[in-house]
PDB file of C-alpha atoms in Angstrom:
ATOM      1  CA  UNK O  75     -13.935 -21.119  -9.650  1.00  0.00           C
ATOM      2  CA  UNK O  76     -14.210 -21.867  -5.273  1.00  0.00           C
ATOM      3  CA  UNK O  77     -10.651 -22.391  -4.851  1.00  0.00           C
ATOM      4  CA  UNK O  78      -9.044 -24.818  -1.982  1.00  0.00           C
ATOM      5  CA  UNK O  79      -5.752 -24.727  -0.936  1.00  0.00           C
ATOM      6  CA  UNK O  80      -4.210 -27.930   0.403  1.00  0.00           C
ATOM      7  CA  UNK O  81      -3.173 -27.091   4.573  1.00  0.00           C
ATOM      8  CA  UNK O  82      -2.886 -22.919   3.719  1.00  0.00           C
ATOM      9  CA  UNK O  83      -2.909 -21.914   7.375  1.00  0.00           C
ATOM     10  CA  UNK O  84      -0.007 -24.441   7.812  1.00  0.00           C
ATOM     11  CA  UNK O  85       2.153 -23.903   4.839  1.00  0.00           C
ATOM     12  CA  UNK O  86       3.090 -20.801   4.877  1.00  0.00           C
ATOM     13  CA  UNK O  87       6.856 -20.278   5.244  1.00  0.00           C
ATOM     14  CA  UNK O  88       8.452 -17.852   7.365  1.00  0.00           C
ATOM     15  CA  UNK O  89      10.475 -15.756   4.918  1.00  0.00           C
ATOM     16  CA  UNK O  90       8.068 -15.600   2.123  1.00  0.00           C
ATOM     17  CA  UNK O  91       5.485 -13.732   4.965  1.00  0.00           C
ATOM     18  CA  UNK O  92       8.465 -11.708   6.265  1.00  0.00           C
ATOM     19  CA  UNK O  93       9.407 -10.799   2.989  1.00  0.00           C
ATOM     20  CA  UNK O  94       5.459  -9.569   1.853  1.00  0.00           C
ATOM     21  CA  UNK O  95       4.969  -7.651   5.328  1.00  0.00           C
ATOM     22  CA  UNK O  96       7.876  -5.546   4.157  1.00  0.00           C
ATOM     23  CA  UNK O  97       7.019  -5.248   1.616  1.00  0.00           C
ATOM     24  CA  UNK O  98       3.571  -3.857   3.285  1.00  0.00           C
ATOM     25  CA  UNK O  99       5.616  -1.406   5.121  1.00  0.00           C
ATOM     26  CA  UNK O 100       5.226  -3.153   8.400  1.00  0.00           C
ATOM     27  CA  UNK O 101       7.383  -1.881  11.021  1.00  0.00           C
ATOM     28  CA  UNK O 102      10.667  -3.469  12.370  1.00  0.00           C
ATOM     29  CA  UNK O 103      10.048  -4.130  15.932  1.00  0.00           C
ATOM     30  CA  UNK O 104       6.319  -5.721  14.701  1.00  0.00           C
ATOM     31  CA  UNK O 105       8.427  -7.947  12.535  1.00  0.00           C
ATOM     32  CA  UNK O 106      10.181  -9.526  14.033  1.00  0.00           C
ATOM     33  CA  UNK O 107       7.748  -9.130  17.447  1.00  0.00           C
ATOM     34  CA  UNK O 108       5.841 -11.132  15.243  1.00  0.00           C
ATOM     35  CA  UNK O 109       8.370 -14.183  14.524  1.00  0.00           C
ATOM     36  CA  UNK O 110       8.829 -14.078  17.587  1.00  0.00           C
ATOM     37  CA  UNK O 111       5.762 -15.464  18.148  1.00  0.00           C
ATOM     38  CA  UNK O 112       5.416 -17.915  15.240  1.00  0.00           C
ATOM     39  CA  UNK O 113       8.895 -19.685  16.041  1.00  0.00           C
ATOM     40  CA  UNK O 114      10.800 -21.752  18.209  1.00  0.00           C
ATOM     41  CA  UNK O 115       7.686 -23.238  18.937  1.00  0.00           C
ATOM     42  CA  UNK O 116       6.580 -27.409  19.080  1.00  0.00           C
ATOM     43  CA  UNK O 117       3.527 -29.506  18.135  1.00  0.00           C
ATOM     44  CA  UNK O 118       3.440 -33.104  19.923  1.00  0.00           C
ATOM     45  CA  UNK O 119       0.299 -35.477  20.276  1.00  0.00           C
ATOM     46  CA  UNK O 120      -1.526 -37.268  22.303  1.00  0.00           C
ATOM     47  CA  UNK O 121      -3.367 -40.481  22.842  1.00  0.00           C
ATOM     48  CA  UNK O 122      -5.212 -41.071  25.749  1.00  0.00           C
ATOM     49  CA  UNK O 123      -1.746 -41.105  28.543  1.00  0.00           C
ATOM     50  CA  UNK O 124       0.958 -41.049  25.269  1.00  0.00           C
ATOM     51  CA  UNK O 125       2.665 -38.614  24.516  1.00  0.00           C
ATOM     52  CA  UNK O 126       4.670 -38.665  21.572  1.00  0.00           C
ATOM     53  CA  UNK O 127       8.265 -36.405  21.134  1.00  0.00           C
ATOM     54  CA  UNK O 128       7.729 -32.372  20.445  1.00  0.00           C
ATOM     55  CA  UNK O 129       8.550 -31.334  17.284  1.00  0.00           C
ATOM     56  CA  UNK O 130       9.399 -28.662  15.921  1.00  0.00           C
ATOM     57  CA  UNK O 131       6.787 -26.413  13.568  1.00  0.00           C
ATOM     58  CA  UNK O 132       8.124 -25.006  10.717  1.00  0.00           C
ATOM     59  CA  UNK O 133       5.203 -23.757   8.582  1.00  0.00           C
ATOM     60  CA  UNK O 134       2.442 -23.136  10.090  1.00  0.00           C
ATOM     61  CA  UNK O 135       0.168 -19.980  11.544  1.00  0.00           C
ATOM     62  CA  UNK O 136      -1.592 -20.294  14.709  1.00  0.00           C
ATOM     63  CA  UNK O 137      -4.988 -20.846  13.510  1.00  0.00           C
ATOM     64  CA  UNK O 138      -6.995 -20.319  16.760  1.00  0.00           C
ATOM     65  CA  UNK O 139      -4.139 -17.771  17.894  1.00  0.00           C
ATOM     66  CA  UNK O 140      -5.506 -13.479  17.597  1.00  0.00           C
ATOM     67  CA  UNK O 141      -2.944 -13.103  14.919  1.00  0.00           C
ATOM     68  CA  UNK O 142      -3.238 -15.905  12.549  1.00  0.00           C
ATOM     69  CA  UNK O 143      -5.735 -15.139  10.019  1.00  0.00           C
ATOM     70  CA  UNK O 144      -4.867 -11.081  10.053  1.00  0.00           C
ATOM     71  CA  UNK O 145      -1.222 -12.712   9.157  1.00  0.00           C
ATOM     72  CA  UNK O 146      -3.131 -14.996   6.842  1.00  0.00           C
ATOM     73  CA  UNK O 147      -4.755 -12.499   4.408  1.00  0.00           C
ATOM     74  CA  UNK O 148      -1.680 -10.348   5.176  1.00  0.00           C
ATOM     75  CA  UNK O 149       0.290 -13.359   3.629  1.00  0.00           C
ATOM     76  CA  UNK O 150      -2.666 -13.175   0.821  1.00  0.00           C
ATOM     77  CA  UNK O 151      -2.222 -10.035  -0.048  1.00  0.00           C
ATOM     78  CA  UNK O 152      -0.761 -10.740  -3.726  1.00  0.00           C
ATOM     79  CA  UNK O 153      -2.910 -13.228  -5.141  1.00  0.00           C
ATOM     80  CA  UNK O 154      -4.330 -10.873  -7.942  1.00  0.00           C
ATOM     81  CA  UNK O 155      -7.068 -11.929 -10.140  1.00  0.00           C
ATOM     82  CA  UNK O 156      -5.368 -12.617 -13.775  1.00  0.00           C
ATOM     83  CA  UNK O 157      -8.255  -9.880 -15.813  1.00  0.00           C
ATOM     84  CA  UNK O 158      -8.978  -6.600 -14.418  1.00  0.00           C
ATOM     85  CA  UNK O 159     -12.296  -7.936 -15.323  1.00  0.00           C
ATOM     86  CA  UNK O 160     -12.595 -11.050 -12.314  1.00  0.00           C
ATOM     87  CA  UNK O 161     -12.765  -9.889  -8.773  1.00  0.00           C
ATOM     88  CA  UNK O 162     -11.451 -12.108  -5.993  1.00  0.00           C
ATOM     89  CA  UNK O 163     -12.953 -12.754  -3.000  1.00  0.00           C
ATOM     90  CA  UNK O 164     -10.215 -13.902   0.147  1.00  0.00           C
ATOM     91  CA  UNK O 165     -11.663 -15.036   3.220  1.00  0.00           C
ATOM     92  CA  UNK O 166      -9.373 -16.422   5.296  1.00  0.00           C
ATOM     93  CA  UNK O 167      -8.221 -19.463   3.310  1.00  0.00           C
ATOM     94  CA  UNK O 168     -11.414 -19.514   1.627  1.00  0.00           C
ATOM     95  CA  UNK O 169     -10.613 -17.706  -2.232  1.00  0.00           C
ATOM     96  CA  UNK O 170     -13.320 -17.042  -4.385  1.00  0.00           C
ATOM     97  CA  UNK O 171     -12.402 -15.993  -8.065  1.00  0.00           C
ATOM     98  CA  UNK O 172     -15.419 -14.165 -10.535  1.00  0.00           C
ATOM     99  CA  UNK O 173     -15.655 -14.483 -13.950  1.00  0.00           C
ATOM    100  CA  UNK O 174     -17.929 -12.606 -15.905  1.00  0.00           C
ATOM    101  CA  UNK O 175     -18.406 -14.457 -19.492  1.00  0.00           C
ATOM    102  CA  UNK O 176     -17.259 -11.613 -21.222  1.00  0.00           C
ATOM    103  CA  UNK O 177     -13.555 -11.382 -19.457  1.00  0.00           C
ATOM    104  CA  UNK O 178     -11.083 -12.129 -21.889  1.00  0.00           C
ATOM    105  CA  UNK O 179      -8.714 -14.268 -20.639  1.00  0.00           C
ATOM    106  CA  UNK O 180      -9.930 -18.565 -20.899  1.00  0.00           C
ATOM    107  CA  UNK O 181     -10.631 -20.252 -16.896  1.00  0.00           C
ATOM    108  CA  UNK O 182      -8.408 -22.681 -17.327  1.00  0.00           C
ATOM    109  CA  UNK O 183      -5.464 -19.286 -17.708  1.00  0.00           C
ATOM    110  CA  UNK O 184      -6.909 -17.642 -14.513  1.00  0.00           C
ATOM    111  CA  UNK O 185      -6.451 -21.730 -12.799  1.00  0.00           C
ATOM    112  CA  UNK O 186      -2.976 -22.108 -13.976  1.00  0.00           C
ATOM    113  CA  UNK O 187      -2.737 -18.038 -12.670  1.00  0.00           C
ATOM    114  CA  UNK O 188      -3.383 -19.294  -8.920  1.00  0.00           C
ATOM    115  CA  UNK O 189      -1.508 -22.037  -9.775  1.00  0.00           C
ATOM    116  CA  UNK O 190       1.680 -20.302 -10.583  1.00  0.00           C
ATOM    117  CA  UNK O 191       1.133 -17.808  -7.125  1.00  0.00           C
ATOM    118  CA  UNK O 192       0.612 -21.614  -4.567  1.00  0.00           C
ATOM    119  CA  UNK O 193       4.236 -22.556  -5.949  1.00  0.00           C
ATOM    120  CA  UNK O 194       5.494 -19.316  -5.906  1.00  0.00           C
ATOM    121  CA  UNK O 195       4.043 -19.155  -2.617  1.00  0.00           C
ATOM    122  CA  UNK O 196       5.466 -22.593  -1.817  1.00  0.00           C
ATOM    123  CA  UNK O 197       1.964 -22.924  -1.396  1.00  0.00           C
ATOM    124  CA  UNK O 198      -0.308 -26.136  -3.546  1.00  0.00           C
ATOM    125  CA  UNK O 199      -4.030 -25.678  -4.843  1.00  0.00           C
ATOM    126  CA  UNK O 200      -5.642 -28.732  -3.966  1.00  0.00           C
ATOM    127  CA  UNK O 201      -7.728 -29.631  -8.052  1.00  0.00           C
ATOM    128  CA  UNK O 202      -9.337 -31.738  -6.608  1.00  0.00           C
ATOM    129  CA  UNK O 203     -11.368 -29.585  -3.551  1.00  0.00           C
ATOM    130  CA  UNK O 204     -11.139 -26.945  -5.771  1.00  0.00           C
ATOM    131  CA  UNK O 205     -14.497 -26.355  -7.973  1.00  0.00           C
ATOM    132  CA  UNK O 206     -15.929 -24.518 -11.260  1.00  0.00           C
ATOM    133  CA  UNK O 207     -19.670 -23.290 -10.415  1.00  0.00           C
ATOM    134  CA  UNK O 208     -21.022 -21.862 -13.334  1.00  0.00           C
ATOM    135  CA  UNK O 209     -24.257 -19.294 -13.201  1.00  0.00           C
ATOM    136  CA  UNK O 210     -26.919 -18.881 -16.173  1.00  0.00           C
ATOM    137  CA  UNK O 211     -30.448 -18.126 -15.853  1.00  0.00           C
ATOM    138  CA  UNK O 212     -33.236 -20.862 -15.865  1.00  0.00           C
ATOM    139  CA  UNK O 213     -34.142 -21.121 -19.008  1.00  0.00           C
ATOM    140  CA  UNK O 214     -30.435 -20.833 -21.313  1.00  0.00           C
ATOM    141  CA  UNK O 215     -28.911 -23.387 -22.892  1.00  0.00           C
ATOM    142  CA  UNK O 216     -26.156 -25.241 -21.183  1.00  0.00           C
ATOM    143  CA  UNK O 217     -24.612 -25.108 -24.655  1.00  0.00           C
ATOM    144  CA  UNK O 218     -24.152 -21.521 -23.626  1.00  0.00           C
ATOM    145  CA  UNK O 219     -21.251 -22.792 -21.431  1.00  0.00           C
ATOM    146  CA  UNK O 220     -18.009 -21.848 -20.909  1.00  0.00           C
ATOM    147  CA  UNK O 221     -15.881 -24.832 -22.014  1.00  0.00           C
ATOM    148  CA  UNK O 222     -14.793 -27.411 -18.774  1.00  0.00           C
ATOM    149  CA  UNK O 223     -11.612 -26.669 -17.243  1.00  0.00           C
ATOM    150  CA  UNK O 224     -10.054 -30.132 -17.467  1.00  0.00           C
ATOM    151  CA  UNK O 225      -8.037 -29.932 -14.298  1.00  0.00           C
ATOM    152  CA  UNK O 226     -11.638 -28.683 -12.192  1.00  0.00           C
ATOM    153  CA  UNK O 227     -14.633 -30.113 -11.522  1.00  0.00           C
ATOM    154  CA  UNK O 228     -17.964 -28.580 -13.326  1.00  0.00           C
ATOM    155  CA  UNK O 229     -20.226 -28.882 -10.448  1.00  0.00           C
ATOM    156  CA  UNK O 230     -24.234 -27.843  -9.757  1.00  0.00           C
ATOM    157  CA  UNK O 231     -23.834 -26.467  -6.972  1.00  0.00           C
ATOM    158  CA  UNK O 232     -21.323 -25.714  -3.729  1.00  0.00           C
ATOM    159  CA  UNK O 233     -21.569 -24.446  -0.643  1.00  0.00           C
ATOM    160  CA  UNK O 234     -19.289 -20.995  -0.145  1.00  0.00           C
ATOM    161  CA  UNK O 235     -18.517 -19.429   3.668  1.00  0.00           C
ATOM    162  CA  UNK O 236     -22.010 -21.848   5.080  1.00  0.00           C
ATOM    163  CA  UNK O 237     -24.385 -21.030   1.575  1.00  0.00           C
ATOM    164  CA  UNK O 238     -24.751 -23.612  -0.264  1.00  0.00           C
ATOM    165  CA  UNK O 239     -24.779 -21.057  -3.746  1.00  0.00           C
ATOM    166  CA  UNK O 240     -26.989 -23.764  -7.041  1.00  0.00           C
ATOM    167  CA  UNK O 241     -25.823 -22.723 -10.906  1.00  0.00           C
ATOM    168  CA  UNK O 242     -29.378 -21.389 -11.936  1.00  0.00           C
ATOM    169  CA  UNK O 243     -29.414 -18.901  -8.678  1.00  0.00           C
ATOM    170  CA  UNK O 244     -32.463 -20.960  -6.824  1.00  0.00           C
ATOM    171  CA  UNK O 245     -31.249 -20.575  -3.080  1.00  0.00           C
ATOM    172  CA  UNK O 246     -34.609 -23.660  -1.719  1.00  0.00           C
ATOM    173  CA  UNK O 247     -30.870 -25.466  -1.577  1.00  0.00           C
ATOM    174  CA  UNK O 248     -29.701 -23.330   0.719  1.00  0.00           C
ATOM    175  CA  UNK O 249     -33.463 -22.177   2.425  1.00  0.00           C
ATOM    176  CA  UNK O 250     -33.886 -25.582   3.456  1.00  0.00           C
ATOM    177  CA  UNK O 251     -30.388 -25.783   5.479  1.00  0.00           C
ATOM    178  CA  UNK O 252     -31.306 -23.272   6.940  1.00  0.00           C
ATOM    179  CA  UNK O 253     -35.145 -24.569   8.457  1.00  0.00           C
ATOM    180  CA  UNK O 254     -33.924 -28.406   9.111  1.00  0.00           C
ATOM    181  CA  UNK O 255     -30.655 -26.342  11.765  1.00  0.00           C
ATOM    182  CA  UNK O 256     -28.020 -28.142   8.909  1.00  0.00           C
ATOM    183  CA  UNK O 257     -28.088 -31.068   9.824  1.00  0.00           C
ATOM    184  CA  UNK O 258     -28.649 -33.125   6.461  1.00  0.00           C
ATOM    185  CA  UNK O 259     -25.701 -32.212   4.061  1.00  0.00           C
ATOM    186  CA  UNK O 260     -27.219 -33.834   1.757  1.00  0.00           C
ATOM    187  CA  UNK O 261     -30.224 -31.786   0.434  1.00  0.00           C
TER     188      UNK O 261
END
């Protein structure tokens, strides 16, 4: 499952972040420095010569900052897979859940676990952008595939961290993408 969190960097709750930093035993003076960096910021929008009024920012980890990515990783450190046979791979705000066929919990239950974590942390899983990709050998009947989830689309291919993956692990789509220099995204 390729999981998409809606506006992940923009919805980090500062109180939850502080609690998690304490649980990771980050020294108090560093937490204070981080909160000083994050709080009392404002944002405005410019369109041509027109500038909107400045509004306070109260839930945002600055993505372009040197510490933003690290803070998000620390925020999401406690998102763990439900089943010990599963692997949860997190790269910044990209989260991928790998579940072998022999896993005990259903895909629906695993997804519910991720959604529950998101709710507890005042985040949201974007189910329209979250997809399930079932890998199988080319000659295996699709009848052996697990049941499709009701709230997540199953796809035959997806892009993960710039790599085009297909259900049959054929990389011709990714090779074609690299050869044409990424100009034609529909390949």
